[in-house]
Amino acid sequence: MTTRRELRMQREAAERASDTDVSADLRGVHLLLLDEGIEVSDVLALVHNRLPDITPRLDGNGQLRLSRHSRLSEGVDLDAATIAALELPEWAHHAVVIDCPRDREPVPPPDWFSDSDGLHEAFPVGLPDREEERTLSLILAIASRLHTGVRLADEADLPTRVLVPDPEAKVDLYLYSSYWLEPDVALSLVRRHASHAFQQALPTPDEAVLAQATIDDPLFDPSAPVILDGYSLLVPLGEISEAAGQLEIRVSEADWVPPIIAKHLQMPLIEYHVHWMDAESQRYQPNPSRRFRRMRNEVAGLVDSIGAELLIGCDGTGLDETGFLITSSQLRS
């Protein structure tokens, strides 16, 4: 009787026998897969969005250093034999090579943990950690933005693993601007696409709080108008589906901004976060149902429309949820 270990060894031997010179070299590294419509320069531009201190240009060896221990290489075009040997999807045309350390958490992911990209299934013994986690996070985000995938490096006792992130899973938008939109102005922009939007009521201090404030500061005037340092606009999504929940547009001064924003805009900045909260907190779960996908697409269309209005209204710079620059024309397309 053939044991499972023997079957695995037979399979690996068959794979090695069918390897091309290229596939044999690529088995030990992570690969960012590109289809025929995408160039390596597109990848470099997205790397620069997330790591703006890195010049988005390959060196004389066709490489880009991502950090002290990780680098991206131009990679190779894929022929049919290499695609078959590496068990890649048919649309894969080019593989960008990602060389980074293998850093793993010492324990398996807990049973309750799930990741929309499938990392919990791809790394059953221990999730990527430290440098590898940061590098995989970057290339999975790029794969999501480009609607492509990632082939993980071969590992003992694990099958071939190709992760294809759901490009529609990340719905939120982050807008940064030097200009503060008053609540009524922002609300008027949002209501162009959601007439039932409203401003969330602000908490009012009770008498005890006001009395303590007067004790702490004799010059405190409880009758003076309140100066807002932030507010929220709400958009119920019941017209789409009860499960859709609501949108919240959170407006406040940014305590921290992504590096690509800090590189080009001066603090202080106002952050306009268009955030989707579905009723059952399912949006980051893997393998959503077709019904959920349809609902999510409707919500995403509304988020993009509202985001475009606010982006123009505040003369800001926008990022999608994966941290890549996005324009009002892209949101409206």
PDB file of C-alpha atoms in Angstrom, residues 14-249:
ATOM      1  CA  ALA A  14       7.118  13.968 -11.535  1.00  0.00           C
ATOM      2  CA  GLU A  15       7.150  17.751 -11.202  1.00  0.00           C
ATOM      3  CA  ARG A  16      10.930  17.866 -11.269  1.00  0.00           C
ATOM      4  CA  ALA A  17      10.972  15.609 -14.309  1.00  0.00           C
ATOM      5  CA  SER A  18       8.631  17.978 -16.172  1.00  0.00           C
ATOM      6  CA  ASP A  19      10.397  21.155 -15.015  1.00  0.00           C
ATOM      7  CA  THR A  20      11.828  23.565 -17.526  1.00  0.00           C
ATOM      8  CA  ASP A  21      15.051  25.376 -16.719  1.00  0.00           C
ATOM      9  CA  VAL A  22      12.950  28.450 -15.915  1.00  0.00           C
ATOM     10  CA  SER A  23      10.382  26.707 -13.698  1.00  0.00           C
ATOM     11  CA  ALA A  24      13.119  24.974 -11.698  1.00  0.00           C
ATOM     12  CA  ASP A  25      14.683  28.367 -10.933  1.00  0.00           C
ATOM     13  CA  LEU A  26      11.334  29.922  -9.959  1.00  0.00           C
ATOM     14  CA  ARG A  27      10.069  27.312  -7.508  1.00  0.00           C
ATOM     15  CA  GLY A  28      11.947  28.715  -4.525  1.00  0.00           C
ATOM     16  CA  VAL A  29      10.725  32.332  -4.743  1.00  0.00           C
ATOM     17  CA  HIS A  30       7.423  34.177  -4.555  1.00  0.00           C
ATOM     18  CA  LEU A  31       6.114  35.287  -7.960  1.00  0.00           C
ATOM     19  CA  LEU A  32       3.889  38.234  -8.808  1.00  0.00           C
ATOM     20  CA  LEU A  33       1.996  37.074 -11.897  1.00  0.00           C
ATOM     21  CA  LEU A  34       1.136  39.519 -14.689  1.00  0.00           C
ATOM     22  CA  ASP A  35      -1.187  39.086 -17.625  1.00  0.00           C
ATOM     23  CA  GLU A  36      -0.287  40.250 -21.109  1.00  0.00           C
ATOM     24  CA  GLY A  37      -1.827  43.691 -20.630  1.00  0.00           C
ATOM     25  CA  ILE A  38       0.405  44.666 -17.699  1.00  0.00           C
ATOM     26  CA  GLU A  39       4.017  45.835 -17.799  1.00  0.00           C
ATOM     27  CA  VAL A  40       6.659  45.601 -15.089  1.00  0.00           C
ATOM     28  CA  SER A  41       6.678  49.411 -15.079  1.00  0.00           C
ATOM     29  CA  ASP A  42       3.071  49.303 -13.799  1.00  0.00           C
ATOM     30  CA  VAL A  43       4.286  47.243 -10.848  1.00  0.00           C
ATOM     31  CA  LEU A  44       7.142  49.654 -10.145  1.00  0.00           C
ATOM     32  CA  ALA A  45       4.738  52.609 -10.114  1.00  0.00           C
ATOM     33  CA  LEU A  46       2.562  50.874  -7.513  1.00  0.00           C
ATOM     34  CA  VAL A  47       5.602  49.984  -5.408  1.00  0.00           C
ATOM     35  CA  HIS A  48       6.467  53.695  -5.428  1.00  0.00           C
ATOM     36  CA  ASN A  49       2.944  54.508  -4.174  1.00  0.00           C
ATOM     37  CA  ARG A  50       3.541  52.393  -1.092  1.00  0.00           C
ATOM     38  CA  LEU A  51       7.292  53.020  -0.748  1.00  0.00           C
ATOM     39  CA  PRO A  52       7.806  56.549  -2.098  1.00  0.00           C
ATOM     40  CA  ASP A  53      11.443  56.767  -0.993  1.00  0.00           C
ATOM     41  CA  ILE A  54      12.298  54.020  -3.486  1.00  0.00           C
ATOM     42  CA  THR A  55      12.994  55.175  -7.037  1.00  0.00           C
ATOM     43  CA  PRO A  56      10.678  53.125  -9.280  1.00  0.00           C
ATOM     44  CA  ARG A  57      13.409  52.003 -11.627  1.00  0.00           C
ATOM     45  CA  LEU A  58      15.271  48.695 -12.039  1.00  0.00           C
ATOM     46  CA  ASP A  59      19.032  48.725 -11.613  1.00  0.00           C
ATOM     47  CA  GLY A  60      21.563  47.353 -14.090  1.00  0.00           C
ATOM     48  CA  ASN A  61      20.816  43.815 -12.895  1.00  0.00           C
ATOM     49  CA  GLY A  62      17.084  44.215 -13.492  1.00  0.00           C
ATOM     50  CA  GLN A  63      16.353  44.450  -9.767  1.00  0.00           C
ATOM     51  CA  LEU A  64      14.684  46.846  -7.331  1.00  0.00           C
ATOM     52  CA  ARG A  65      15.655  46.698  -3.659  1.00  0.00           C
ATOM     53  CA  LEU A  66      12.514  46.887  -1.512  1.00  0.00           C
ATOM     54  CA  SER A  67      14.333  46.814   1.813  1.00  0.00           C
ATOM     55  CA  ARG A  68      17.599  45.686   3.315  1.00  0.00           C
ATOM     56  CA  HIS A  69      16.632  42.023   2.943  1.00  0.00           C
ATOM     57  CA  SER A  70      14.102  41.952   0.094  1.00  0.00           C
ATOM     58  CA  ARG A  71      14.254  42.725  -3.581  1.00  0.00           C
ATOM     59  CA  LEU A  72      12.094  42.562  -6.675  1.00  0.00           C
ATOM     60  CA  SER A  73      13.506  41.286  -9.957  1.00  0.00           C
ATOM     61  CA  GLU A  74      12.198  41.970 -13.447  1.00  0.00           C
ATOM     62  CA  GLY A  75      11.482  38.280 -13.850  1.00  0.00           C
ATOM     63  CA  VAL A  76      10.703  36.355 -17.020  1.00  0.00           C
ATOM     64  CA  ASP A  77       8.087  35.829 -19.679  1.00  0.00           C
ATOM     65  CA  LEU A  78       6.306  32.514 -19.221  1.00  0.00           C
ATOM     66  CA  ASP A  79       5.963  29.888 -21.921  1.00  0.00           C
ATOM     67  CA  ALA A  80       3.342  27.137 -21.935  1.00  0.00           C
ATOM     68  CA  ALA A  81       5.722  24.513 -20.528  1.00  0.00           C
ATOM     69  CA  THR A  82       6.696  26.723 -17.561  1.00  0.00           C
ATOM     70  CA  ILE A  83       3.053  27.630 -16.884  1.00  0.00           C
ATOM     71  CA  ALA A  84       2.162  23.932 -16.812  1.00  0.00           C
ATOM     72  CA  ALA A  85       5.144  22.961 -14.653  1.00  0.00           C
ATOM     73  CA  LEU A  86       4.404  25.647 -12.049  1.00  0.00           C
ATOM     74  CA  GLU A  87       0.622  25.051 -12.218  1.00  0.00           C
ATOM     75  CA  LEU A  88      -0.082  28.683 -13.049  1.00  0.00           C
ATOM     76  CA  PRO A  89      -3.354  30.098 -14.369  1.00  0.00           C
ATOM     77  CA  GLU A  90      -3.587  30.271 -18.143  1.00  0.00           C
ATOM     78  CA  TRP A  91      -3.708  34.066 -18.148  1.00  0.00           C
ATOM     79  CA  ALA A  92      -0.213  34.327 -16.582  1.00  0.00           C
ATOM     80  CA  HIS A  93       2.140  35.909 -19.129  1.00  0.00           C
ATOM     81  CA  HIS A  94       5.035  37.166 -16.998  1.00  0.00           C
ATOM     82  CA  ALA A  95       6.395  36.454 -13.523  1.00  0.00           C
ATOM     83  CA  VAL A  96       8.019  39.180 -11.421  1.00  0.00           C
ATOM     84  CA  VAL A  97      10.358  37.552  -8.885  1.00  0.00           C
ATOM     85  CA  ILE A  98      10.131  38.510  -5.205  1.00  0.00           C
ATOM     86  CA  ASP A  99      13.076  37.407  -3.088  1.00  0.00           C
ATOM     87  CA  CYS A 100      12.606  37.914   0.651  1.00  0.00           C
ATOM     88  CA  PRO A 101      13.316  36.133   3.972  1.00  0.00           C
ATOM     89  CA  ARG A 102      11.039  33.367   5.227  1.00  0.00           C
ATOM     90  CA  ASP A 103       9.737  34.781   8.498  1.00  0.00           C
ATOM     91  CA  ARG A 104       6.849  32.856  10.081  1.00  0.00           C
ATOM     92  CA  GLU A 105       4.823  33.025  13.256  1.00  0.00           C
ATOM     93  CA  PRO A 106       5.733  30.128  15.582  1.00  0.00           C
ATOM     94  CA  VAL A 107       2.160  28.786  15.879  1.00  0.00           C
ATOM     95  CA  PRO A 108      -0.596  28.001  13.347  1.00  0.00           C
ATOM     96  CA  PRO A 109      -3.292  30.627  12.756  1.00  0.00           C
ATOM     97  CA  PRO A 110      -6.208  30.162  15.182  1.00  0.00           C
ATOM     98  CA  ASP A 111      -9.300  28.314  13.956  1.00  0.00           C
ATOM     99  CA  TRP A 112     -11.386  31.495  14.030  1.00  0.00           C
ATOM    100  CA  PHE A 113      -8.939  33.448  11.848  1.00  0.00           C
ATOM    101  CA  SER A 114      -9.652  33.889   8.159  1.00  0.00           C
ATOM    102  CA  ASP A 115      -8.036  36.114   5.566  1.00  0.00           C
ATOM    103  CA  SER A 116      -9.772  37.341   2.425  1.00  0.00           C
ATOM    104  CA  ASP A 117      -6.646  36.580   0.369  1.00  0.00           C
ATOM    105  CA  GLY A 118      -6.403  33.009   1.680  1.00  0.00           C
ATOM    106  CA  LEU A 119      -3.209  33.356   3.722  1.00  0.00           C
ATOM    107  CA  HIS A 120      -4.657  31.262   6.559  1.00  0.00           C
ATOM    108  CA  GLU A 121      -4.997  28.311   4.184  1.00  0.00           C
ATOM    109  CA  ALA A 122      -1.713  28.917   2.363  1.00  0.00           C
ATOM    110  CA  PHE A 123       0.300  28.995   5.616  1.00  0.00           C
ATOM    111  CA  PRO A 124      -1.358  26.454   7.938  1.00  0.00           C
ATOM    112  CA  VAL A 125       1.709  26.030  10.181  1.00  0.00           C
ATOM    113  CA  GLY A 126       2.418  29.724  10.765  1.00  0.00           C
ATOM    114  CA  LEU A 127       1.451  32.955   9.015  1.00  0.00           C
ATOM    115  CA  PRO A 128       4.111  35.179   7.395  1.00  0.00           C
ATOM    116  CA  ASP A 129       5.705  37.519   9.912  1.00  0.00           C
ATOM    117  CA  ARG A 130       7.983  40.571   9.937  1.00  0.00           C
ATOM    118  CA  GLU A 131       9.821  41.098   6.641  1.00  0.00           C
ATOM    119  CA  GLU A 132       7.972  38.373   4.740  1.00  0.00           C
ATOM    120  CA  GLU A 133       4.600  39.618   5.991  1.00  0.00           C
ATOM    121  CA  ARG A 134       5.380  43.168   4.860  1.00  0.00           C
ATOM    122  CA  THR A 135       6.624  42.011   1.460  1.00  0.00           C
ATOM    123  CA  LEU A 136       3.689  39.676   0.811  1.00  0.00           C
ATOM    124  CA  SER A 137       1.276  42.380   1.949  1.00  0.00           C
ATOM    125  CA  LEU A 138       2.778  44.685  -0.665  1.00  0.00           C
ATOM    126  CA  ILE A 139       2.700  42.257  -3.577  1.00  0.00           C
ATOM    127  CA  LEU A 140      -0.787  40.961  -2.722  1.00  0.00           C
ATOM    128  CA  ALA A 141      -2.019  44.569  -2.663  1.00  0.00           C
ATOM    129  CA  ILE A 142      -0.409  45.125  -6.077  1.00  0.00           C
ATOM    130  CA  ALA A 143      -1.985  41.910  -7.379  1.00  0.00           C
ATOM    131  CA  SER A 144      -5.368  43.113  -6.113  1.00  0.00           C
ATOM    132  CA  ARG A 145      -5.007  46.504  -7.812  1.00  0.00           C
ATOM    133  CA  LEU A 146      -3.866  44.909 -11.091  1.00  0.00           C
ATOM    134  CA  HIS A 147      -6.422  42.050 -10.949  1.00  0.00           C
ATOM    135  CA  THR A 148      -3.668  39.421 -11.046  1.00  0.00           C
ATOM    136  CA  GLY A 149      -2.228  36.899  -8.565  1.00  0.00           C
ATOM    137  CA  VAL A 150       0.747  35.618  -6.598  1.00  0.00           C
ATOM    138  CA  ARG A 151       2.366  32.173  -6.692  1.00  0.00           C
ATOM    139  CA  LEU A 152       3.986  31.400  -3.369  1.00  0.00           C
ATOM    140  CA  ALA A 153       7.371  29.685  -3.195  1.00  0.00           C
ATOM    141  CA  ASP A 154       7.254  25.904  -2.959  1.00  0.00           C
ATOM    142  CA  GLU A 155       7.474  24.439   0.534  1.00  0.00           C
ATOM    143  CA  ALA A 156       7.755  20.875   1.793  1.00  0.00           C
ATOM    144  CA  ASP A 157       4.431  19.152   2.598  1.00  0.00           C
ATOM    145  CA  LEU A 158       2.407  21.916   0.918  1.00  0.00           C
ATOM    146  CA  PRO A 159       0.785  21.863  -2.531  1.00  0.00           C
ATOM    147  CA  THR A 160       1.241  24.572  -5.152  1.00  0.00           C
ATOM    148  CA  ARG A 161      -0.315  27.775  -3.815  1.00  0.00           C
ATOM    149  CA  VAL A 162      -1.551  30.517  -6.125  1.00  0.00           C
ATOM    150  CA  LEU A 163      -3.361  33.398  -4.406  1.00  0.00           C
ATOM    151  CA  VAL A 164      -5.666  35.566  -6.513  1.00  0.00           C
ATOM    152  CA  PRO A 165      -6.900  38.431  -4.294  1.00  0.00           C
ATOM    153  CA  ASP A 166     -10.482  39.539  -4.752  1.00  0.00           C
ATOM    154  CA  PRO A 167      -9.978  42.968  -6.376  1.00  0.00           C
ATOM    155  CA  GLU A 168     -13.423  44.158  -5.260  1.00  0.00           C
ATOM    156  CA  ALA A 169     -12.977  43.319  -1.571  1.00  0.00           C
ATOM    157  CA  LYS A 170     -11.384  46.647  -0.597  1.00  0.00           C
ATOM    158  CA  VAL A 171     -14.090  49.314  -0.840  1.00  0.00           C
ATOM    159  CA  ASP A 172     -13.026  52.186   1.445  1.00  0.00           C
ATOM    160  CA  LEU A 173     -11.435  55.423   0.284  1.00  0.00           C
ATOM    161  CA  TYR A 174      -9.072  57.806   2.082  1.00  0.00           C
ATOM    162  CA  LEU A 175      -8.917  61.418   0.933  1.00  0.00           C
ATOM    163  CA  TYR A 176      -6.367  63.944   2.216  1.00  0.00           C
ATOM    164  CA  SER A 177      -6.623  67.694   1.864  1.00  0.00           C
ATOM    165  CA  SER A 178      -5.412  70.967   3.316  1.00  0.00           C
ATOM    166  CA  TYR A 179      -9.023  72.173   3.283  1.00  0.00           C
ATOM    167  CA  TRP A 180     -11.661  71.578   5.917  1.00  0.00           C
ATOM    168  CA  LEU A 181     -15.157  71.158   4.509  1.00  0.00           C
ATOM    169  CA  GLU A 182     -17.826  72.321   6.907  1.00  0.00           C
ATOM    170  CA  PRO A 183     -20.381  69.593   7.672  1.00  0.00           C
ATOM    171  CA  ASP A 184     -23.162  71.240   5.655  1.00  0.00           C
ATOM    172  CA  VAL A 185     -20.869  71.602   2.633  1.00  0.00           C
ATOM    173  CA  ALA A 186     -19.670  67.995   2.789  1.00  0.00           C
ATOM    174  CA  LEU A 187     -23.233  66.812   3.346  1.00  0.00           C
ATOM    175  CA  SER A 188     -24.436  68.657   0.249  1.00  0.00           C
ATOM    176  CA  LEU A 189     -21.761  66.852  -1.807  1.00  0.00           C
ATOM    177  CA  VAL A 190     -22.691  63.460  -0.395  1.00  0.00           C
ATOM    178  CA  ARG A 191     -26.407  64.085  -0.991  1.00  0.00           C
ATOM    179  CA  ARG A 192     -25.787  64.417  -4.726  1.00  0.00           C
ATOM    180  CA  HIS A 193     -25.584  60.627  -4.692  1.00  0.00           C
ATOM    181  CA  ALA A 194     -27.378  59.731  -1.433  1.00  0.00           C
ATOM    182  CA  SER A 195     -30.214  62.161  -0.737  1.00  0.00           C
ATOM    183  CA  HIS A 196     -31.003  60.550   2.635  1.00  0.00           C
ATOM    184  CA  ALA A 197     -27.487  61.102   4.075  1.00  0.00           C
ATOM    185  CA  PHE A 198     -27.371  62.932   7.400  1.00  0.00           C
ATOM    186  CA  GLN A 199     -24.882  64.234   9.946  1.00  0.00           C
ATOM    187  CA  GLN A 200     -24.404  62.109  13.030  1.00  0.00           C
ATOM    188  CA  ALA A 201     -25.545  63.974  16.146  1.00  0.00           C
ATOM    189  CA  LEU A 202     -22.716  65.388  18.223  1.00  0.00           C
ATOM    190  CA  PRO A 203     -22.544  64.469  21.924  1.00  0.00           C
ATOM    191  CA  THR A 204     -23.382  67.358  24.222  1.00  0.00           C
ATOM    192  CA  PRO A 205     -21.651  67.703  27.603  1.00  0.00           C
ATOM    193  CA  ASP A 206     -23.895  67.437  30.648  1.00  0.00           C
ATOM    194  CA  GLU A 207     -24.014  69.993  33.454  1.00  0.00           C
ATOM    195  CA  ALA A 208     -21.434  68.156  35.581  1.00  0.00           C
ATOM    196  CA  VAL A 209     -18.893  68.198  32.737  1.00  0.00           C
ATOM    197  CA  LEU A 210     -19.512  71.896  32.096  1.00  0.00           C
ATOM    198  CA  ALA A 211     -19.159  72.684  35.814  1.00  0.00           C
ATOM    199  CA  GLN A 212     -15.837  70.806  35.990  1.00  0.00           C
ATOM    200  CA  ALA A 213     -14.583  72.594  32.868  1.00  0.00           C
ATOM    201  CA  THR A 214     -15.383  75.939  34.510  1.00  0.00           C
ATOM    202  CA  ILE A 215     -13.457  74.914  37.643  1.00  0.00           C
ATOM    203  CA  ASP A 216     -10.466  73.786  35.568  1.00  0.00           C
ATOM    204  CA  ASP A 217     -10.501  76.949  33.446  1.00  0.00           C
ATOM    205  CA  PRO A 218     -12.091  80.064  34.996  1.00  0.00           C
ATOM    206  CA  LEU A 219     -12.173  81.672  31.521  1.00  0.00           C
ATOM    207  CA  PHE A 220     -14.204  78.791  30.062  1.00  0.00           C
ATOM    208  CA  ASP A 221     -17.468  80.011  28.521  1.00  0.00           C
ATOM    209  CA  PRO A 222     -20.066  77.217  28.289  1.00  0.00           C
ATOM    210  CA  SER A 223     -22.237  79.386  26.033  1.00  0.00           C
ATOM    211  CA  ALA A 224     -19.502  79.845  23.398  1.00  0.00           C
ATOM    212  CA  PRO A 225     -20.047  78.058  20.068  1.00  0.00           C
ATOM    213  CA  VAL A 226     -18.488  74.617  19.792  1.00  0.00           C
ATOM    214  CA  ILE A 227     -15.515  74.382  17.409  1.00  0.00           C
ATOM    215  CA  LEU A 228     -15.583  71.018  15.678  1.00  0.00           C
ATOM    216  CA  ASP A 229     -12.423  68.952  15.382  1.00  0.00           C
ATOM    217  CA  GLY A 230     -14.251  66.177  13.549  1.00  0.00           C
ATOM    218  CA  TYR A 231     -17.644  64.919  12.427  1.00  0.00           C
ATOM    219  CA  SER A 232     -19.333  61.981  10.722  1.00  0.00           C
ATOM    220  CA  LEU A 233     -21.878  61.758   7.927  1.00  0.00           C
ATOM    221  CA  LEU A 234     -23.988  58.618   7.680  1.00  0.00           C
ATOM    222  CA  VAL A 235     -25.604  56.988   4.652  1.00  0.00           C
ATOM    223  CA  PRO A 236     -28.000  54.103   5.433  1.00  0.00           C
ATOM    224  CA  LEU A 237     -27.865  51.488   2.673  1.00  0.00           C
ATOM    225  CA  GLY A 238     -31.226  49.801   3.200  1.00  0.00           C
ATOM    226  CA  GLU A 239     -32.296  50.700  -0.339  1.00  0.00           C
ATOM    227  CA  ILE A 240     -29.513  48.399  -1.593  1.00  0.00           C
ATOM    228  CA  SER A 241     -30.033  45.647   1.005  1.00  0.00           C
ATOM    229  CA  GLU A 242     -30.610  45.347   4.745  1.00  0.00           C
ATOM    230  CA  ALA A 243     -27.333  43.430   4.886  1.00  0.00           C
ATOM    231  CA  ALA A 244     -25.500  46.368   3.273  1.00  0.00           C
ATOM    232  CA  GLY A 245     -25.476  48.326   6.543  1.00  0.00           C
ATOM    233  CA  GLN A 246     -24.282  51.902   6.134  1.00  0.00           C
ATOM    234  CA  LEU A 247     -21.533  54.201   4.947  1.00  0.00           C
ATOM    235  CA  GLU A 248     -19.793  56.550   7.336  1.00  0.00           C
ATOM    236  CA  ILE A 249     -17.801  59.518   6.075  1.00  0.00           C
TER     237      ILE A 249
END
